[in-house]
Amino acid sequence: MKRWILWGLIIGCLFLVVPAGADGQTPDAGGQEKAVVTVTTKLVPDVGLERGGKSPAVEIFIDGKPTGFTAPHTFVLNPGQRYELRGKARGYTDDFREISFAPGEHNFQLSLRLNSFSFILYVFPALLWGALLTLGLTVVAVFNGIIIGTLVGIGRVIKSKVVNLIAGFYTDFIRGTPLLVQIFMFHFGLPPLLGLLTGTDAVYVPAIISAIVTLSINSGAYVAEIVRAGIQSIDRGQMEAARSLGLTYRQALRHVILPQAFKRVIPPLGNEFIAMLKDSSLVSVIAMEELVRTGQLLQGRFYRSTEIWLAVAIIFLCMTLPFTRLVAMLERRMKTGD
Amino acid sequence: MIKVVDLHKKFHRLHVLKGVSTEIAQGEVVCVIGPSGSGKSTFLRCLNLLEEPSAGQIFIEGVEVTDHKTIDVNEVRAEVGMVFQKFNLFPHKTVLENIKMAPMLVRGLSAEEAEERAYQLLERVGLRSKADAYPDQLSGGQQQRVAIARALAMRPKAMLFDEPTSALDPEMIQEVLDVMKGLARDGMTMVVVTHEMGFAREVGDRVLFMDDGLIVEEGPPEQIFTNPQNERTKAFLGKILKL
Ligand SMILES: Nc1ncnc2c1ncn2[C@@H]1O[C@H](COP(=O)(O)OP(=O)(O)O)[C@@H](O)[C@H]1O
Ligand SMILES: [Mg+2]
């Protein structure tokens, strides 16, 4: 429980340090005559956080005093003095300018940006869609991975040199190369080769296919190692007892070894799921709009990387932490009684 | 019933059995003794082909089971029951399921037939009330009795016991030995690796003393225990009798 409080504090502090910058230019100072200043405001992004979807009205303050007007509004200001202009709206960062005006007419814009919290709320739905894809990809990949991995894991322990070799090569290759490289190999590297072999043009498959296939194949190799370790962790006496009763190797595996291995394999499979939740972010490089890619796109649009990546991290945490706890619980339960 | 001719077993370069020959008659109870590492377990495991002999022949009821071309090892194993030092019950199955499994899978018995057989055997080893317990809920002695029932459920022609009481607390040894004595009385052919001299004397027809991969001496229990001929037998008995 203490850990949760710590997480809350850390995240809270991050909100405080997120910069809420403003931009704009300061006109030249000086002059004796009065200046006529038309103040306009700009909301970035203009989303209308208030109820009803309308943009909030920006109140204009001069020298710290509310004028009672909302932008746009025109003021006549005395020359030679410095004024403080301020725009304020709920959910937006205040914009302050200390300025003095040359005589004449000025158009002056105060630009208000969503404050960090509002901005995160604003991009949250988009990020959640990304997270949904991340979750979906992970579930599909690990599901396929469990099927592939169970077969390959068994393939690593059975008494067949050829099968051992193939299964071993597969796990070595996948576990020994970066997932990123595997994605590139499948998505970009394979089509030309297939084209060459079949004498046709390279056919590039949609990113979603590449993503599912590579993640599944990748997960399969890790699950295979988990399954192999699970099988090998079962006491040799179990196989011997089964065989001594006349069961075939297959029967012994199916009725004696695998049911026992299955239980031991559940916690590490949970870890594999957590790892895949995080690693699946690599398919962002082939433009799959999962959580990380969504974050990149939002960053390109709003240039507010701090909030975006903080939000992305929080969403990842929200997805992984429950599983981390679940795995820990399963491991504890496994230790106390098989 | 069982005939072993010049049996050799090598693990890579380790020569464990160096030419074991013996014959075991129908209904005979043969006890195997010998120092640790002398190859007793390996010998037993060769008898039901859990280990593949490197050379030599084994005949069971006149059929050469070491002949790969004509023999299905699974059929051979089904005919020869084995009881292990560490029981090796299947922990994920109840006592009843442990016993029912092989007859159903290997012999093709229906669930009802297998269950009936299992209950009979549980009766015989005195554990009918434990049918629905899981192995880890039983004492070592109870587990070993279940393991014996499990092997018997296949109606084997012979039973092999590899130090069936060595992993047991002293107070549980007798209950297992009693079950084994009952089996012997009913005419089961048994090969028993054991250091229980009392058992060997009471029910053993013959004792084999193994050392360094060979049967060094064999004879009736009384003779081996009271009047061993071979120096190594004497040395070994001297050691274990002192305990
Ligand atoms: N599967 C195996 N692989 C390699 N060596 C083995 C194997 N099984 C047994 N041995 C070796 O064979 C020798 C005899 O073992 P074992 O038959 O278990 O002796 P015993 O039962 O008389 O104590 C020992 O040295 C043991 O290390
Ligand atoms: Mg042994």
XYZ file of C-alpha atoms and ligand atoms in Angstrom:
609
model
C 0.000 0.000 0.000
C 2.844 2.360 0.879
C 4.125 1.897 -2.622
C 0.868 3.208 -4.084
C 1.131 6.364 -2.026
C 4.672 6.835 -3.275
C 3.515 6.479 -6.859
C 0.828 9.092 -6.240
C 3.369 11.510 -4.776
C 5.828 11.070 -7.629
C 3.181 11.583 -10.260
C 1.781 14.584 -8.372
C 5.223 16.195 -8.218
C 5.704 15.689 -11.909
C 2.584 17.693 -12.593
C 4.032 20.548 -10.593
C 7.269 20.711 -12.514
C 5.724 20.413 -15.950
C 6.508 23.699 -17.678
C 3.556 25.832 -18.605
C 5.319 28.189 -20.926
C 3.924 31.055 -22.930
C 5.101 32.627 -26.081
C 4.602 35.928 -27.921
C 6.491 39.102 -28.592
C 6.868 42.266 -26.610
C 6.276 45.432 -28.582
C 8.701 48.314 -28.363
C 8.524 50.446 -25.268
C 8.458 54.257 -25.081
C 6.295 57.091 -26.441
C 4.210 59.844 -24.924
C 0.776 59.490 -26.404
C -1.876 57.104 -25.419
C -1.946 53.751 -26.976
C -5.013 51.915 -28.142
C -4.557 48.242 -27.556
C -6.886 45.559 -28.760
C -6.311 42.449 -26.710
C -7.234 39.127 -28.266
C -6.658 35.683 -26.870
C -5.733 32.379 -28.336
C -6.430 29.052 -26.695
C -4.000 26.284 -27.545
C -5.381 23.755 -28.346
C -8.802 25.303 -28.551
C -10.930 22.476 -27.292
C -13.477 23.967 -24.972
C -12.984 22.052 -21.823
C -15.949 23.678 -20.151
C -19.314 22.053 -20.193
C -21.078 22.246 -23.507
C -17.869 21.947 -25.454
C -17.410 25.705 -25.800
C -14.091 27.368 -25.280
C -14.009 29.206 -21.973
C -14.134 32.955 -21.920
C -10.764 34.513 -21.144
C -10.882 37.195 -18.511
C -8.620 40.157 -18.976
C -6.728 41.642 -16.024
C -4.726 44.836 -16.076
C -2.212 45.506 -13.335
C -3.592 42.632 -11.412
C -7.148 43.992 -11.391
C -9.967 42.253 -13.204
C -11.429 44.473 -15.873
C -14.640 42.488 -16.014
C -14.221 42.111 -19.731
C -13.488 39.107 -21.762
C -11.389 39.023 -24.849
C -11.356 40.426 -27.419
C -11.443 43.877 -25.958
C -9.948 47.240 -26.688
C -8.316 49.427 -24.026
C -6.836 52.821 -23.980
C -3.652 52.839 -21.974
C -1.480 55.644 -20.697
C 1.941 56.070 -22.201
C 5.274 55.703 -20.501
C 4.054 53.202 -17.950
C 4.488 49.528 -17.773
C 1.414 47.472 -17.496
C 0.790 43.972 -16.590
C -1.660 42.217 -18.856
C -3.048 38.910 -17.952
C -5.504 36.448 -19.475
C -7.122 33.790 -17.396
C -9.439 30.881 -18.138
C -10.299 27.724 -16.334
C -8.238 24.717 -17.359
C -5.684 26.927 -19.102
C -2.379 28.282 -17.966
C -2.497 32.027 -17.261
C -0.642 34.192 -19.722
C 1.196 37.175 -18.212
C 2.841 39.991 -20.134
C 4.581 42.980 -18.725
C 4.522 45.573 -21.408
C 4.627 49.217 -22.246
C 3.170 50.588 -25.410
C 4.284 52.936 -28.067
C 1.592 55.428 -29.124
C -0.794 54.245 -31.749
C -2.860 51.186 -32.197
C -1.808 47.736 -31.264
C -3.197 44.319 -31.660
C -2.042 42.258 -28.790
C -2.575 38.556 -28.378
C -2.409 36.591 -25.167
C -2.048 32.913 -25.799
C -3.278 30.492 -23.176
C -2.344 26.870 -23.206
C -4.192 24.057 -21.565
C -2.605 23.439 -18.217
C -0.852 20.105 -17.803
C -3.683 18.351 -16.097
C -6.260 19.525 -18.602
C -3.971 18.727 -21.461
C -3.490 15.175 -20.245
C -7.257 14.838 -19.883
C -7.568 16.234 -23.374
C -5.207 13.724 -24.985
C -6.263 10.884 -22.722
C -9.001 9.463 -24.969
C -6.581 9.325 -27.880
C -3.992 7.634 -25.699
C -6.577 5.197 -24.396
C -7.386 4.108 -27.926
C -3.682 3.538 -28.385
C -3.557 1.609 -25.127
C -6.463 -0.496 -26.293
C -4.496 -1.463 -29.382
C -1.440 -2.172 -27.238
C -3.523 -4.390 -25.006
C -5.172 -6.104 -27.959
C -1.861 -6.730 -29.718
C -0.397 -8.102 -26.508
C -3.309 -10.410 -25.797
C -3.258 -11.779 -29.347
C 0.540 -12.076 -29.392
C 0.774 -13.847 -26.045
C -2.165 -16.093 -26.902
C -0.466 -17.148 -30.130
C 2.820 -17.217 -28.266
C 1.407 -19.708 -25.787
C 0.294 -22.002 -28.597
C 3.593 -21.703 -30.469
C 5.638 -21.791 -27.290
C 3.939 -24.876 -25.905
C 4.631 -26.798 -29.096
C 8.197 -25.504 -29.399
C 8.872 -25.993 -25.690
C 7.772 -29.602 -25.965
C 9.824 -29.809 -29.136
C 12.888 -28.926 -27.108
C 12.531 -31.784 -24.648
C 11.250 -34.703 -26.726
C 13.666 -37.336 -27.945
C 14.035 -36.229 -31.524
C 17.299 -34.645 -32.586
C 15.764 -32.962 -35.635
C 12.898 -31.426 -33.680
C 15.281 -30.380 -30.876
C 17.504 -28.692 -33.436
C 14.717 -26.784 -35.156
C 13.075 -25.743 -31.892
C 16.455 -24.728 -30.472
C 17.341 -22.685 -33.523
C 14.032 -20.871 -33.400
C 14.342 -19.903 -29.742
C 18.005 -18.958 -30.123
C 17.301 -16.773 -33.126
C 14.352 -14.954 -31.622
C 15.863 -14.514 -28.192
C 19.240 -13.561 -29.631
C 18.074 -10.769 -31.940
C 16.280 -7.527 -31.089
C 12.530 -7.506 -31.554
C 12.992 -4.304 -33.522
C 15.160 -6.124 -36.037
C 12.614 -8.939 -36.251
C 9.892 -6.420 -37.036
C 11.978 -4.819 -39.768
C 12.962 -8.209 -41.157
C 9.391 -9.342 -41.438
C 7.811 -6.094 -42.549
C 10.463 -4.808 -44.919
C 12.979 -7.586 -45.431
C 10.794 -10.532 -46.222
C 8.523 -9.227 -49.014
C 11.318 -8.523 -51.524
C 12.851 -11.918 -50.821
C 9.514 -13.657 -51.339
C 9.011 -11.610 -54.492
C 12.389 -12.693 -55.770
C 11.692 -16.323 -54.993
C 8.274 -16.336 -56.623
C 9.295 -14.055 -59.471
C 6.681 -11.441 -58.613
C 6.677 -7.977 -57.141
C 7.233 -7.696 -53.443
C 3.924 -7.671 -51.611
C 4.041 -5.668 -48.430
C 1.479 -6.747 -45.888
C -0.413 -4.254 -43.729
C 1.396 -3.187 -40.584
C -1.190 -4.845 -38.382
C -0.399 -8.244 -39.934
C 3.327 -7.714 -39.529
C 2.816 -6.573 -35.969
C 0.709 -9.559 -34.964
C 2.970 -12.062 -36.703
C 6.251 -10.721 -35.348
C 4.975 -10.232 -31.823
C 3.450 -13.729 -31.816
C 6.617 -15.347 -33.125
C 8.671 -13.373 -30.635
C 6.433 -14.259 -27.735
C 6.426 -17.888 -28.850
C 10.166 -18.167 -28.326
C 10.026 -16.781 -24.804
C 7.038 -18.927 -23.916
C 8.916 -21.930 -25.328
C 11.714 -21.313 -22.849
C 9.189 -20.992 -20.038
C 7.476 -24.220 -21.067
C 10.783 -26.044 -21.437
C 11.903 -24.914 -17.996
C 8.499 -25.871 -16.589
C 8.669 -29.353 -18.014
C 12.239 -29.843 -16.879
C 11.399 -28.655 -13.396
C 9.113 -31.638 -12.909
C 10.878 -34.373 -10.988
C 12.330 -37.054 -13.260
C 10.616 -39.640 -11.102
C 7.251 -38.539 -12.469
C 8.145 -39.479 -16.015
C 9.735 -42.703 -14.819
C 6.722 -43.681 -12.759
C 4.430 -42.994 -15.707
C 6.610 -44.945 -18.107
C 6.985 -47.806 -15.651
C 3.203 -48.160 -15.762
C 3.343 -48.632 -19.508
C 2.269 -45.165 -20.575
C 3.798 -43.991 -23.829
C 5.985 -40.896 -23.804
C 3.107 -38.911 -25.264
C 0.644 -40.164 -22.654
C 3.081 -39.468 -19.861
C 3.653 -35.952 -21.156
C -0.026 -35.265 -21.599
C -1.410 -36.802 -18.413
C 1.461 -36.505 -15.959
C 4.089 -33.946 -16.916
C 2.190 -31.159 -18.665
C -0.597 -30.776 -16.085
C 2.044 -30.302 -13.413
C 4.232 -28.097 -15.570
C 1.199 -26.014 -16.507
C 0.747 -24.786 -12.946
C 4.367 -23.782 -12.574
C 4.337 -21.996 -15.882
C 1.510 -19.603 -15.004
C 3.535 -16.999 -13.047
C 6.314 -16.746 -15.648
C 3.653 -16.504 -18.346
C 2.247 -13.538 -16.440
C 5.695 -11.970 -16.585
C 5.850 -12.667 -20.300
C 2.540 -10.877 -20.703
C 3.874 -7.856 -18.831
C 7.038 -7.865 -20.917
C 5.002 -8.069 -24.112
C 2.771 -5.177 -23.026
C 5.903 -3.056 -22.943
C 7.791 -4.559 -25.862
C 4.830 -4.343 -28.218
C 5.521 -0.596 -28.287
C 8.235 -1.385 -30.818
C 5.654 -1.908 -33.548
C 5.245 1.867 -33.457
C 8.137 1.886 -35.946
C 5.904 0.396 -38.607
C 3.232 2.984 -37.865
C 0.960 0.860 -35.736
C -0.902 3.452 -33.726
C -0.587 1.780 -30.399
C 0.104 3.662 -27.212
C 3.640 4.844 -27.946
C 2.940 5.732 -31.559
C -0.122 7.677 -30.446
C 2.127 9.528 -28.021
C 4.539 10.370 -30.820
C 1.752 11.674 -33.015
C 0.345 13.820 -30.215
C 3.801 15.157 -29.509
C 4.152 16.174 -33.134
C 0.867 18.008 -32.962
C 1.121 19.765 -29.624
C 4.827 19.863 -28.748
C 4.011 18.965 -25.166
C 6.264 15.981 -24.720
C 6.500 16.112 -20.932
C 2.794 15.650 -20.344
C 2.351 13.179 -23.177
C 5.125 10.818 -22.120
C 4.137 11.142 -18.508
C 0.609 10.134 -19.464
C 1.891 7.276 -21.618
C 4.005 6.016 -18.757
C 1.073 6.237 -16.349
C -1.144 4.274 -18.710
C 1.537 1.615 -19.095
C 1.845 1.458 -15.330
C -1.895 1.090 -14.929
C -1.800 -1.862 -17.303
C 1.268 -3.596 -15.879
C 0.912 -3.012 -12.137
C -2.200 -5.172 -11.642
C -0.478 -8.004 -13.478
C 2.713 -7.547 -11.513
C 0.690 -7.875 -8.317
C -1.202 -10.869 -9.679
C 2.020 -12.640 -10.606
C 3.508 -11.910 -7.201
C 0.391 -13.330 -5.569
C 0.471 -16.468 -7.705
C 4.141 -16.957 -6.947
C 3.500 -16.643 -3.241
C 0.636 -19.110 -3.418
C 2.763 -21.531 -5.418
C 5.477 -21.435 -2.816
C 3.162 -22.337 0.028
C 1.416 -25.259 -1.626
C 1.678 -26.784 -5.072
C 10.007 -66.201 -15.545
C 12.744 -63.546 -15.856
C 16.082 -64.485 -17.310
C 19.000 -62.086 -17.564
C 22.016 -62.969 -19.666
C 25.272 -61.030 -19.486
C 23.614 -57.664 -18.986
C 25.762 -54.586 -19.493
C 24.897 -50.959 -19.019
C 27.111 -48.014 -19.774
C 26.360 -44.343 -19.214
C 28.645 -42.790 -21.772
C 31.973 -44.068 -20.480
C 30.775 -45.120 -17.049
C 30.419 -48.869 -17.029
C 27.731 -49.533 -14.422
C 26.595 -53.110 -15.102
C 29.418 -55.363 -16.153
C 27.743 -58.586 -17.105
C 24.855 -59.515 -14.815
C 23.284 -62.927 -15.318
C 20.560 -64.487 -13.241
C 17.238 -66.207 -13.459
C 14.151 -65.480 -11.436
C 11.486 -68.119 -11.162
C 7.737 -67.656 -11.150
C 6.637 -66.567 -7.675
C 10.154 -66.133 -6.416
C 11.094 -63.223 -4.155
C 14.625 -62.054 -4.841
C 16.267 -59.477 -2.635
C 19.140 -57.417 -4.006
C 21.637 -55.894 -1.603
C 24.888 -54.111 -2.127
C 26.714 -50.853 -1.515
C 25.464 -47.580 -2.901
C 26.502 -47.062 -6.505
C 26.961 -50.770 -7.154
C 24.285 -50.709 -9.868
C 21.270 -52.176 -8.054
C 18.878 -49.512 -9.264
C 20.277 -49.630 -12.749
C 19.798 -53.390 -12.808
C 16.184 -53.044 -11.729
C 15.528 -50.272 -14.220
C 16.943 -52.412 -16.993
C 14.491 -55.160 -16.084
C 11.530 -53.030 -17.111
C 13.509 -51.203 -19.761
C 13.439 -47.820 -18.045
C 17.094 -47.998 -18.991
C 18.079 -49.478 -22.296
C 20.704 -52.168 -21.731
C 23.956 -51.575 -23.603
C 24.489 -55.285 -24.181
C 23.095 -58.626 -23.095
C 19.614 -60.079 -23.120
C 16.574 -60.091 -20.899
C 13.822 -62.661 -21.328
C 10.429 -62.367 -19.708
C 8.381 -65.535 -19.940
C 10.672 -66.720 -22.692
C 10.306 -63.580 -24.827
C 13.423 -61.539 -25.428
C 12.416 -58.028 -24.434
C 15.778 -56.577 -25.406
C 15.010 -57.308 -29.038
C 14.092 -53.881 -30.396
C 12.665 -55.116 -33.646
C 9.804 -57.119 -32.213
C 9.211 -55.578 -28.814
C 7.117 -52.625 -27.770
C 8.786 -51.359 -24.615
C 5.502 -49.931 -23.369
C 3.940 -53.379 -23.390
C 6.877 -54.788 -21.466
C 6.680 -52.062 -18.846
C 2.961 -52.619 -18.466
C 3.723 -56.202 -17.474
C 6.381 -55.351 -14.913
C 5.348 -53.115 -12.036
C 7.825 -50.841 -10.324
C 7.840 -49.174 -6.936
C 10.293 -46.369 -6.306
C 12.166 -45.170 -3.288
C 10.501 -41.774 -3.511
C 7.006 -43.136 -4.289
C 6.628 -40.863 -7.332
C 2.882 -40.572 -7.012
C 1.295 -38.047 -9.359
C 0.713 -35.064 -7.071
C -1.968 -33.467 -9.242
C -4.223 -36.508 -9.054
C -6.105 -38.073 -6.189
C -5.171 -41.487 -4.884
C -8.002 -43.031 -6.874
C -6.988 -41.219 -10.060
C -3.379 -42.247 -9.552
C -4.447 -45.872 -9.584
C -7.071 -45.629 -12.329
C -4.956 -43.776 -14.841
C -2.692 -46.431 -16.295
C -5.299 -49.221 -16.527
C -7.556 -46.848 -18.442
C -4.883 -45.400 -20.714
C -2.843 -48.513 -21.305
C -5.273 -51.383 -20.835
C -8.312 -49.562 -22.135
C -10.420 -50.239 -19.076
C -13.592 -48.212 -18.657
C -13.696 -45.703 -15.836
C -16.034 -47.980 -13.846
C -13.844 -51.047 -14.277
C -10.727 -49.101 -13.347
C -12.450 -47.633 -10.322
C -13.619 -50.997 -9.113
C -10.129 -52.372 -9.493
C -8.674 -49.349 -7.718
C -11.011 -49.773 -4.752
C -10.132 -53.467 -4.471
C -6.447 -52.613 -4.397
C -6.924 -49.786 -1.927
C -8.738 -52.270 0.278
C -5.792 -54.577 -0.040
C -3.276 -51.943 1.039
C -5.645 -50.708 3.723
C -6.290 -47.233 2.333
C -9.813 -47.372 0.980
C -10.751 -44.317 3.026
C -8.021 -42.268 1.365
C -9.322 -42.703 -2.183
C -10.092 -39.024 -2.635
C -7.051 -37.657 -0.853
C -4.162 -36.099 -2.707
C -0.720 -37.654 -2.268
C 0.658 -34.762 -0.233
C -2.093 -35.341 2.324
C -0.751 -38.821 3.039
C 2.146 -39.991 5.177
C 5.157 -41.513 3.452
C 4.073 -45.017 4.338
C 0.594 -44.415 2.978
C 2.006 -42.936 -0.197
C 4.190 -45.936 -0.752
C 1.249 -48.279 -0.249
C -0.698 -46.292 -2.830
C 2.269 -46.564 -5.163
C 2.188 -50.333 -4.739
C -1.544 -50.370 -5.447
C -0.953 -48.226 -8.510
C 1.589 -50.692 -9.876
C -0.648 -53.649 -9.054
C -3.565 -52.087 -10.929
C -1.812 -53.044 -14.149
C -1.944 -56.709 -13.018
C 1.800 -57.080 -13.626
C 3.527 -60.422 -13.978
C 6.318 -59.269 -11.716
C 7.006 -56.407 -9.350
C 10.255 -54.497 -8.907
C 10.903 -52.568 -5.690
C 13.783 -50.103 -5.500
C 14.505 -49.487 -1.819
C 10.796 -49.024 -1.093
C 11.309 -48.228 2.580
C 14.516 -46.173 2.520
C 12.746 -42.828 2.340
C 10.352 -43.670 5.161
C 10.353 -42.742 8.802
C 11.089 -45.852 10.856
C 7.567 -46.178 12.215
C 6.157 -46.412 8.714
C 8.451 -49.070 7.345
C 6.498 -51.977 8.729
C 3.171 -51.093 7.117
C 4.829 -51.104 3.706
C 6.727 -54.316 4.383
C 3.487 -55.952 5.487
C 1.859 -55.133 2.163
C 4.865 -56.549 0.354
C 4.782 -59.713 2.451
C 1.146 -60.140 1.524
C 2.070 -59.878 -2.111
C 4.817 -62.440 -1.717
C 2.431 -64.806 -0.002
C -0.005 -64.446 -2.900
C 2.700 -65.671 -5.230
C 3.861 -62.460 -6.855
C 7.252 -62.623 -8.521
C 9.270 -59.877 -6.854
C 12.706 -58.329 -7.160
C 13.376 -56.143 -4.152
C 16.362 -53.888 -3.614
C 16.375 -53.540 0.164
C 18.503 -53.492 3.206
C 15.697 -54.751 5.431
C 17.314 -57.954 6.602
C 14.226 -59.053 8.490
C 12.142 -58.825 5.359
C 14.735 -60.613 3.256
C 14.958 -63.421 5.770
C 11.236 -63.787 6.233
C 9.989 -63.665 2.660
C 13.075 -63.705 0.467
C 13.772 -66.883 -1.434
C 17.154 -65.684 -2.544
C 19.525 -62.793 -1.946
C 21.781 -61.289 -4.602
C 24.757 -59.295 -3.418
C 25.856 -56.797 -6.023
C 29.103 -54.894 -6.027
C 30.713 -52.803 -8.730
C 28.229 -53.825 -11.417
C 28.358 -57.536 -10.822
C 26.462 -60.118 -8.803
C 29.234 -61.118 -6.479
C 27.392 -63.661 -4.419
C 23.921 -65.161 -4.264
C 22.121 -67.699 -2.159
C 19.348 -68.210 0.388
C 19.014 -65.306 2.839
C 20.134 -67.304 5.854
C 23.310 -68.338 4.149
C 24.165 -64.885 2.831
C 23.510 -63.135 6.093
C 25.047 -65.634 8.482
C 27.713 -67.246 6.418
C 28.809 -65.095 3.491
C 31.619 -66.523 1.409
C 32.851 -63.533 -0.519
C 35.128 -61.008 1.209
C 33.212 -58.038 -0.177
C 29.915 -59.469 1.008
C 31.383 -59.914 4.459
C 32.714 -56.376 4.495
C 29.400 -54.940 3.344
C 27.303 -56.926 5.798
C 29.714 -56.033 8.551
C 29.074 -52.382 7.841
C 25.314 -52.442 7.636
C 24.740 -54.830 10.493
C 26.690 -52.555 12.784
C 24.171 -49.770 12.148
N 21.175 -41.847 -15.774
C 22.443 -41.983 -15.358
N 23.422 -41.326 -16.002
C 24.699 -41.436 -15.606
N 25.112 -42.190 -14.596
C 24.185 -42.881 -13.904
C 22.808 -42.800 -14.246
N 22.107 -43.593 -13.393
C 23.018 -44.138 -12.562
N 24.259 -43.710 -12.863
C 25.499 -44.109 -12.188
O 25.519 -45.501 -12.161
C 26.087 -45.937 -10.937
C 25.170 -46.936 -10.300
O 24.004 -46.303 -9.889
P 22.782 -47.065 -9.238
O 22.374 -48.153 -10.138
O 21.778 -46.051 -8.897
O 23.421 -47.667 -7.923
P 22.694 -48.171 -6.611
O 21.234 -48.195 -6.849
O 23.277 -49.510 -6.353
O 23.087 -47.195 -5.540
C 26.333 -44.730 -10.090
O 27.711 -44.394 -10.174
C 25.508 -43.665 -10.749
O 26.135 -42.420 -10.618
Mg 19.668 -47.130 -5.939
